[in-house]
Amino acid sequence: MKRHFSSVLIAVVLIITGMHAWASGSPEDTLIPEQTVTIALGGDPSTLDPHRSFNGFVFTVTNQIYETLIHRAPGGELVPELATDWRSINDTTWEFDLREGVVFHDGTPFDAESVRFSIERLLAPETRAIGSFILTMVEEVRVVDEYTVRIVTDRPFAPLPAHLSHPVTAIVSSTAAGGDLGVDPVGTGPFVFESRSSNTDLRLQVNTEYWGGEPSIQRIVFQVVPEAGTQIVALQAGTIDLITDVPPERFESIETDPALSAEQFLGWGSVYLGYNTARGPLADERVRRAIALAIDRRGIIDNLREGMALPAIGMVPDTVFGSETDAAAIPFDPAEARRLLADAGVTPPLSLTLNTFERAETRQLATAIQAQLREIGIELSVEITDYGAFAAATSEPDHGLWLTTWGTVTLDADYTLFALLHSGQRDGDNRSFYADPEVDRMLEEARATADEALRRGLYADIHAAVVRDLPYLTLYYPLSSYAKNDRLVGEEYGFSAISLDLRGARIE
Amino acid sequence: MSTYIARRLLLLFPVLIGVSFLVFLIFHLTPGDPVRSMLGEAGQGISAEEIEQIRRQFGLDRPWYVQYFSFLLGALRGDFGSSFQTGRPVFTEVASRFPFTMRLAGVSLLIAALVGVPAGVAAALRPRRWLDLGVMGIVLVGVSMPVFWLGILLMQTFSLNLRWLPPAGSGTWRHMVLPSVTIAFASVAFIARMTRSSLIEHLGEDYVRTARSKGLRESIVVYRHALRGAMIPVLTTIGLQFGHLLGGAVVVETIFGLPGLGRLTVDAIQARDLPMIQGSVLWIAVVFNVVNLVVDVLYVAIDPRIRYR
C-alpha cells in the first residue's frame, strides 16, 4: 500500500508541475491585448438600465454607455454633455439646447423627443424606478423643436441642472427601450455594450461614432470581485487595472509598489452623528454640545481612518455647491463637555443608545465614540444592525444617537440639507426631527432661486444654524480613493467610480 | 424501487412548501423596512411618500399572508415572480447561475472523493503509524481551517507569489482550480476520516476474517470485500458533503469573484430581494434533496443487502 500511496503522491506532483508548465507555457491567452482596461467592480450590477436602479455598481457601468444632459466635471462645475447650453426661463421652467448630430448606438438619432421619452420613462410608475425621486419635481417635458426642450417643475427648483447630471437621468434610446435595456443597453456614450458572459465579465467596446471623437481605449472589461483583498491581489498580479475604495490600511502598500499608483481625494461623502432633538436628554442643546466637545474628531481621522479623511465644520464637503460656512469648528474639550453636562442638570452616568449599520468603518467609529463619551460620564449602548433595521430604528420617535455615512450625490447642498433639516422631511431622512421655521424658509428660498451668490449665502447661514443648534455633528469627510496599474494613463476619476471618465485615457 | 423514487420525489413538495414558508417568515420577521434595505445608503434623500410608492410597486404593502399565497399560487404554475433588483424572472436568473455552481461543487466533490478515499484507505491500513498520523494531522488542519482563510492563503501563494493561476474571475479551467481546491479541502478531511474509521471497523468483521482464511490476496480482501462494505457511510458523507460544498460555494464565490448561485443568494439577501431569495433557496433545497436521493439509490448498487420498497 505504501507503494500505492507514493504513486498517488507522484501523480499529484506531476499534475501540479504539469499545470505550472501549462500555465507558464501559454501566457498569451490571459495577457490583455492593447488598449483594454480591466476594472474591478465590488458587486454585480443587477441591471444595465440606468432608470431601474440606484446602485453605484450599476451606474459605474451605465455611465460609460449612456450620457446625461449635463456632465459634472472633475473640478465640480457643470459642463455640457448632451445639452450644449441651458437657461432658466422663469421660476419653474428651464430650457435646454441639445447637441446636434448625436446618434444612439442602435442608430436612433438623438433629439428633443429622446429627452422627453427618457425623463417620462424614469418618472412613469410602470418603470418601477427606485431613483425617480431625483426628478419627482418635474411636471412636464415640452419639446420646443428638434433640438430644444423645456422642463417644467411643479415648484421653483434651482438645483435642477445638478440633478440632471445624476446618472439615473441618463438619456436612453426610445427604440431600444421597447426591448430590455437591462440586458441590451443602448445609449449615446463613448462605449458600446458588447457582452456579458455568465454574469462575470462585462465587456464594452469603443463607440467609433462617438460625438466627442473615438476614445483610444478600445475595450473596457468589468470584472466582478466582491472581496477588497482579492481586488488588491488581482491589481498586484496585473490581471486588473483599476480598483476603487482602497482600504486605508492597504493604501501604503499599493503606493510603494513601483507598477501601481493610488490616489485619494475628497468625494461627495460625509460621516455624521445625528441627535434626536425632539425627545429625551438630547433635546437639550447643552447635552448635544457636550457630546460634540467630547469626541476627538482629529484623533479619529488620524488613527482610525489613517489620515484618509478631512475635518468638517458644515455638513457637506468642499466639492459640493453650497459648502461654505463662516462658523468655527467645535473643538475637542472634555472638561468643557463635563461642565455643560453639569449645567444641564445631568447626573452621570447618562445612558443613551447609538444606532448604526454593519460596516467596518461605522463599527470602529461607534466603538471609539463609546469610549470617548464614557470619559464624560455617558454610557452608550451601541446597536449595530443591517441597514434596513437601522433605518427603521432611527425613524422611531424616541431613538437617541445614530451614526451614518451620507453622499451628496448631486453635488448640490440642497440634496443633503433639505433632506436632513427641513421640518417637512421628518418622515424621511430628518431623523433628528429638527424643526426651525427660519431654516425651513432659507432651505425653500435656496431651492427656489437661481441666483448662485444668494444660494451660497443662504447655505452658509444654514450651516451656521446647524453649528448653533447641533441637530447633527459631521465627524469627517472621508477621502475616496482608487488605485491603478500605471499602464493606464489619462483617466479622469471625478468623485467616485461612477464618474470615471475614460474618454481621454489610454494604455501605455 | 421506482415507487420508492416516486414517493421520495412526491415528498419533496411538502419540504419545498415548508422551506418557502420559512424563508418568507424569516424575511418578514427580520427587523427593518425591506424597501429601505433594498435602497441602502443610496436611498438617502428619498421621501416617505416615495418609499410608499416603491412598496406598492413591489406588492409589499399587502398583508403577509396575501403575499405568501400569491407567491405560492404563482410557484405552482411555475412562475416564481420577478427579481426586485433586475425585474427579470427569478427562474431565468437562477437557472443561468446554477450550472456554474454545480460545476464548481461537482469538481470539488470529485477532488474531495479522489483524494479523501485513498487517503482514508492508506491511513486505515496502517493505523497509528506515521502515514496514518500524517493523514489524520492534515485532516485536522483541513477541518479546522475556515474556507475564506484557506482561499486567501491559496490566492496569495498561487496568484501573487507564484503567479500560476488567476486570482479572480471565471471562464477558463485555470480559474476553477483555486476555488475548487479551496472548497474541497474540508470535504477531503471529512471523507478521509470517515473512510478510515469505517474501513478499520470492517477490517475487523467476521466476513473479512473468512475472506482472509480462504487464502485471498490481501489487496482483494481490502478492495473487494472490506472497502465495499465500508463505503456505505462514506457515501452518506459524500452526499451530505454536497450540501457543505454548496454552502462553501457561497463563501468561495464571493472571495474569488465567481458568478454562481451562492453569490446570487448572498446578493439577494443583502438587497432584500424576496423573490430572488425564495427562488435560489428553493433551488438549493431541490438539488440537495435530489443528491441525497441519488446517494440512497446508490446504496443498493454497492450493498446488495439493502432493498427499497
PDB file of N, CA and C in Angstrom, chain A residues 432-478:
ATOM      1  N   SER A 432     -33.361  63.705  13.039  1.00  0.00           N
ATOM      2  CA  SER A 432     -33.118  64.451  14.269  1.00  0.00           C
ATOM      3  C   SER A 432     -34.398  65.171  14.661  1.00  0.00           C
ATOM      4  N   PHE A 433     -35.408  65.132  13.780  1.00  0.00           N
ATOM      5  CA  PHE A 433     -36.691  65.808  13.976  1.00  0.00           C
ATOM      6  C   PHE A 433     -36.469  67.292  14.204  1.00  0.00           C
ATOM      7  N   TYR A 434     -35.469  67.813  13.533  1.00  0.00           N
ATOM      8  CA  TYR A 434     -35.134  69.234  13.650  1.00  0.00           C
ATOM      9  C   TYR A 434     -36.223  70.042  12.974  1.00  0.00           C
ATOM     10  N   ALA A 435     -36.667  71.115  13.615  1.00  0.00           N
ATOM     11  CA  ALA A 435     -37.688  71.975  13.024  1.00  0.00           C
ATOM     12  C   ALA A 435     -37.403  73.404  13.443  1.00  0.00           C
ATOM     13  N   ASP A 436     -36.968  74.201  12.476  1.00  0.00           N
ATOM     14  CA  ASP A 436     -36.678  75.598  12.758  1.00  0.00           C
ATOM     15  C   ASP A 436     -37.280  76.398  11.608  1.00  0.00           C
ATOM     16  N   PRO A 437     -38.294  77.246  11.886  1.00  0.00           N
ATOM     17  CA  PRO A 437     -39.004  77.946  10.812  1.00  0.00           C
ATOM     18  C   PRO A 437     -38.058  78.767   9.927  1.00  0.00           C
ATOM     19  N   GLU A 438     -37.056  79.366  10.533  1.00  0.00           N
ATOM     20  CA  GLU A 438     -36.130  80.204   9.769  1.00  0.00           C
ATOM     21  C   GLU A 438     -35.281  79.324   8.822  1.00  0.00           C
ATOM     22  N   VAL A 439     -34.833  78.184   9.320  1.00  0.00           N
ATOM     23  CA  VAL A 439     -34.049  77.273   8.471  1.00  0.00           C
ATOM     24  C   VAL A 439     -34.939  76.730   7.345  1.00  0.00           C
ATOM     25  N   ASP A 440     -36.180  76.383   7.672  1.00  0.00           N
ATOM     26  CA  ASP A 440     -37.118  75.935   6.638  1.00  0.00           C
ATOM     27  C   ASP A 440     -37.235  76.973   5.533  1.00  0.00           C
ATOM     28  N   ARG A 441     -37.401  78.233   5.949  1.00  0.00           N
ATOM     29  CA  ARG A 441     -37.581  79.312   4.976  1.00  0.00           C
ATOM     30  C   ARG A 441     -36.337  79.440   4.092  1.00  0.00           C
ATOM     31  N   MET A 442     -35.170  79.396   4.721  1.00  0.00           N
ATOM     32  CA  MET A 442     -33.928  79.537   3.945  1.00  0.00           C
ATOM     33  C   MET A 442     -33.747  78.366   2.974  1.00  0.00           C
ATOM     34  N   LEU A 443     -34.098  77.159   3.422  1.00  0.00           N
ATOM     35  CA  LEU A 443     -33.981  75.984   2.549  1.00  0.00           C
ATOM     36  C   LEU A 443     -34.887  76.136   1.333  1.00  0.00           C
ATOM     37  N   GLU A 444     -36.107  76.628   1.576  1.00  0.00           N
ATOM     38  CA  GLU A 444     -37.050  76.795   0.473  1.00  0.00           C
ATOM     39  C   GLU A 444     -36.589  77.879  -0.489  1.00  0.00           C
ATOM     40  N   GLU A 445     -36.074  78.972   0.090  1.00  0.00           N
ATOM     41  CA  GLU A 445     -35.624  80.070  -0.755  1.00  0.00           C
ATOM     42  C   GLU A 445     -34.406  79.635  -1.590  1.00  0.00           C
ATOM     43  N   ALA A 446     -33.475  78.918  -0.961  1.00  0.00           N
ATOM     44  CA  ALA A 446     -32.263  78.486  -1.669  1.00  0.00           C
ATOM     45  C   ALA A 446     -32.603  77.513  -2.789  1.00  0.00           C
ATOM     46  N   ARG A 447     -33.679  76.787  -2.616  1.00  0.00           N
ATOM     47  CA  ARG A 447     -34.093  75.839  -3.637  1.00  0.00           C
ATOM     48  C   ARG A 447     -34.800  76.570  -4.779  1.00  0.00           C
ATOM     49  N   ALA A 448     -35.439  77.716  -4.443  1.00  0.00           N
ATOM     50  CA  ALA A 448     -36.276  78.399  -5.428  1.00  0.00           C
ATOM     51  C   ALA A 448     -35.512  79.389  -6.292  1.00  0.00           C
ATOM     52  N   THR A 449     -34.407  79.927  -5.798  1.00  0.00           N
ATOM     53  CA  THR A 449     -33.735  80.963  -6.576  1.00  0.00           C
ATOM     54  C   THR A 449     -32.594  80.391  -7.398  1.00  0.00           C
ATOM     55  N   ALA A 450     -32.417  80.953  -8.581  1.00  0.00           N
ATOM     56  CA  ALA A 450     -31.312  80.507  -9.424  1.00  0.00           C
ATOM     57  C   ALA A 450     -30.074  81.371  -9.207  1.00  0.00           C
ATOM     58  N   ASP A 451     -30.189  82.387  -8.353  1.00  0.00           N
ATOM     59  CA  ASP A 451     -29.075  83.290  -8.079  1.00  0.00           C
ATOM     60  C   ASP A 451     -28.025  82.571  -7.221  1.00  0.00           C
ATOM     61  N   GLU A 452     -26.900  82.241  -7.842  1.00  0.00           N
ATOM     62  CA  GLU A 452     -25.915  81.401  -7.161  1.00  0.00           C
ATOM     63  C   GLU A 452     -25.333  82.039  -5.909  1.00  0.00           C
ATOM     64  N   ALA A 453     -25.064  83.364  -6.001  1.00  0.00           N
ATOM     65  CA  ALA A 453     -24.467  84.044  -4.846  1.00  0.00           C
ATOM     66  C   ALA A 453     -25.447  84.021  -3.679  1.00  0.00           C
ATOM     67  N   LEU A 454     -26.705  84.277  -3.978  1.00  0.00           N
ATOM     68  CA  LEU A 454     -27.730  84.259  -2.939  1.00  0.00           C
ATOM     69  C   LEU A 454     -27.822  82.861  -2.312  1.00  0.00           C
ATOM     70  N   ARG A 455     -27.787  81.828  -3.175  1.00  0.00           N
ATOM     71  CA  ARG A 455     -27.877  80.457  -2.669  1.00  0.00           C
ATOM     72  C   ARG A 455     -26.701  80.139  -1.746  1.00  0.00           C
ATOM     73  N   ARG A 456     -25.490  80.510  -2.185  1.00  0.00           N
ATOM     74  CA  ARG A 456     -24.318  80.249  -1.344  1.00  0.00           C
ATOM     75  C   ARG A 456     -24.475  80.897   0.028  1.00  0.00           C
ATOM     76  N   GLY A 457     -24.973  82.165   0.023  1.00  0.00           N
ATOM     77  CA  GLY A 457     -25.159  82.883   1.276  1.00  0.00           C
ATOM     78  C   GLY A 457     -26.152  82.164   2.186  1.00  0.00           C
ATOM     79  N   LEU A 458     -27.240  81.707   1.582  1.00  0.00           N
ATOM     80  CA  LEU A 458     -28.261  81.020   2.373  1.00  0.00           C
ATOM     81  C   LEU A 458     -27.715  79.724   2.979  1.00  0.00           C
ATOM     82  N   TYR A 459     -26.956  78.968   2.171  1.00  0.00           N
ATOM     83  CA  TYR A 459     -26.419  77.713   2.703  1.00  0.00           C
ATOM     84  C   TYR A 459     -25.401  77.978   3.806  1.00  0.00           C
ATOM     85  N   ALA A 460     -24.635  79.083   3.666  1.00  0.00           N
ATOM     86  CA  ALA A 460     -23.685  79.430   4.728  1.00  0.00           C
ATOM     87  C   ALA A 460     -24.440  79.710   6.024  1.00  0.00           C
ATOM     88  N   ASP A 461     -25.575  80.439   5.913  1.00  0.00           N
ATOM     89  CA  ASP A 461     -26.382  80.732   7.105  1.00  0.00           C
ATOM     90  C   ASP A 461     -26.988  79.458   7.689  1.00  0.00           C
ATOM     91  N   ILE A 462     -27.414  78.565   6.816  1.00  0.00           N
ATOM     92  CA  ILE A 462     -28.000  77.303   7.299  1.00  0.00           C
ATOM     93  C   ILE A 462     -26.935  76.495   8.050  1.00  0.00           C
ATOM     94  N   HIS A 463     -25.717  76.471   7.500  1.00  0.00           N
ATOM     95  CA  HIS A 463     -24.637  75.754   8.191  1.00  0.00           C
ATOM     96  C   HIS A 463     -24.360  76.369   9.552  1.00  0.00           C
ATOM     97  N   ALA A 464     -24.445  77.712   9.611  1.00  0.00           N
ATOM     98  CA  ALA A 464     -24.225  78.382  10.900  1.00  0.00           C
ATOM     99  C   ALA A 464     -25.291  77.943  11.902  1.00  0.00           C
ATOM    100  N   ALA A 465     -26.535  77.812  11.421  1.00  0.00           N
ATOM    101  CA  ALA A 465     -27.620  77.364  12.299  1.00  0.00           C
ATOM    102  C   ALA A 465     -27.369  75.931  12.777  1.00  0.00           C
ATOM    103  N   VAL A 466     -26.797  75.106  11.894  1.00  0.00           N
ATOM    104  CA  VAL A 466     -26.514  73.715  12.274  1.00  0.00           C
ATOM    105  C   VAL A 466     -25.457  73.680  13.377  1.00  0.00           C
ATOM    106  N   VAL A 467     -24.418  74.494  13.239  1.00  0.00           N
ATOM    107  CA  VAL A 467     -23.366  74.518  14.258  1.00  0.00           C
ATOM    108  C   VAL A 467     -23.937  75.081  15.564  1.00  0.00           C
ATOM    109  N   ARG A 468     -24.904  76.007  15.457  1.00  0.00           N
ATOM    110  CA  ARG A 468     -25.517  76.618  16.640  1.00  0.00           C
ATOM    111  C   ARG A 468     -26.449  75.627  17.354  1.00  0.00           C
ATOM    112  N   ASP A 469     -27.320  74.969  16.582  1.00  0.00           N
ATOM    113  CA  ASP A 469     -28.344  74.106  17.192  1.00  0.00           C
ATOM    114  C   ASP A 469     -27.919  72.650  17.326  1.00  0.00           C
ATOM    115  N   LEU A 470     -26.918  72.246  16.541  1.00  0.00           N
ATOM    116  CA  LEU A 470     -26.382  70.883  16.581  1.00  0.00           C
ATOM    117  C   LEU A 470     -27.425  69.762  16.464  1.00  0.00           C
ATOM    118  N   PRO A 471     -28.219  69.765  15.419  1.00  0.00           N
ATOM    119  CA  PRO A 471     -29.034  68.572  15.189  1.00  0.00           C
ATOM    120  C   PRO A 471     -28.164  67.412  14.687  1.00  0.00           C
ATOM    121  N   TYR A 472     -27.031  67.767  14.076  1.00  0.00           N
ATOM    122  CA  TYR A 472     -26.087  66.774  13.561  1.00  0.00           C
ATOM    123  C   TYR A 472     -24.679  67.249  13.876  1.00  0.00           C
ATOM    124  N   LEU A 473     -23.786  66.302  14.015  1.00  0.00           N
ATOM    125  CA  LEU A 473     -22.370  66.633  14.129  1.00  0.00           C
ATOM    126  C   LEU A 473     -21.638  65.862  13.032  1.00  0.00           C
ATOM    127  N   THR A 474     -21.104  66.582  12.050  1.00  0.00           N
ATOM    128  CA  THR A 474     -20.350  65.893  11.000  1.00  0.00           C
ATOM    129  C   THR A 474     -18.994  65.504  11.569  1.00  0.00           C
ATOM    130  N   LEU A 475     -18.669  64.215  11.531  1.00  0.00           N
ATOM    131  CA  LEU A 475     -17.422  63.739  12.141  1.00  0.00           C
ATOM    132  C   LEU A 475     -16.237  63.990  11.228  1.00  0.00           C
ATOM    133  N   TYR A 476     -16.425  63.720   9.947  1.00  0.00           N
ATOM    134  CA  TYR A 476     -15.357  63.999   8.979  1.00  0.00           C
ATOM    135  C   TYR A 476     -15.900  63.792   7.573  1.00  0.00           C
ATOM    136  N   TYR A 477     -15.114  64.243   6.598  1.00  0.00           N
ATOM    137  CA  TYR A 477     -15.411  63.935   5.198  1.00  0.00           C
ATOM    138  C   TYR A 477     -14.428  62.858   4.767  1.00  0.00           C
ATOM    139  N   PRO A 478     -14.904  61.663   4.488  1.00  0.00           N
ATOM    140  CA  PRO A 478     -13.978  60.597   4.106  1.00  0.00           C
ATOM    141  C   PRO A 478     -13.339  60.901   2.749  1.00  0.00           C
TER     142      PRO A 478
END
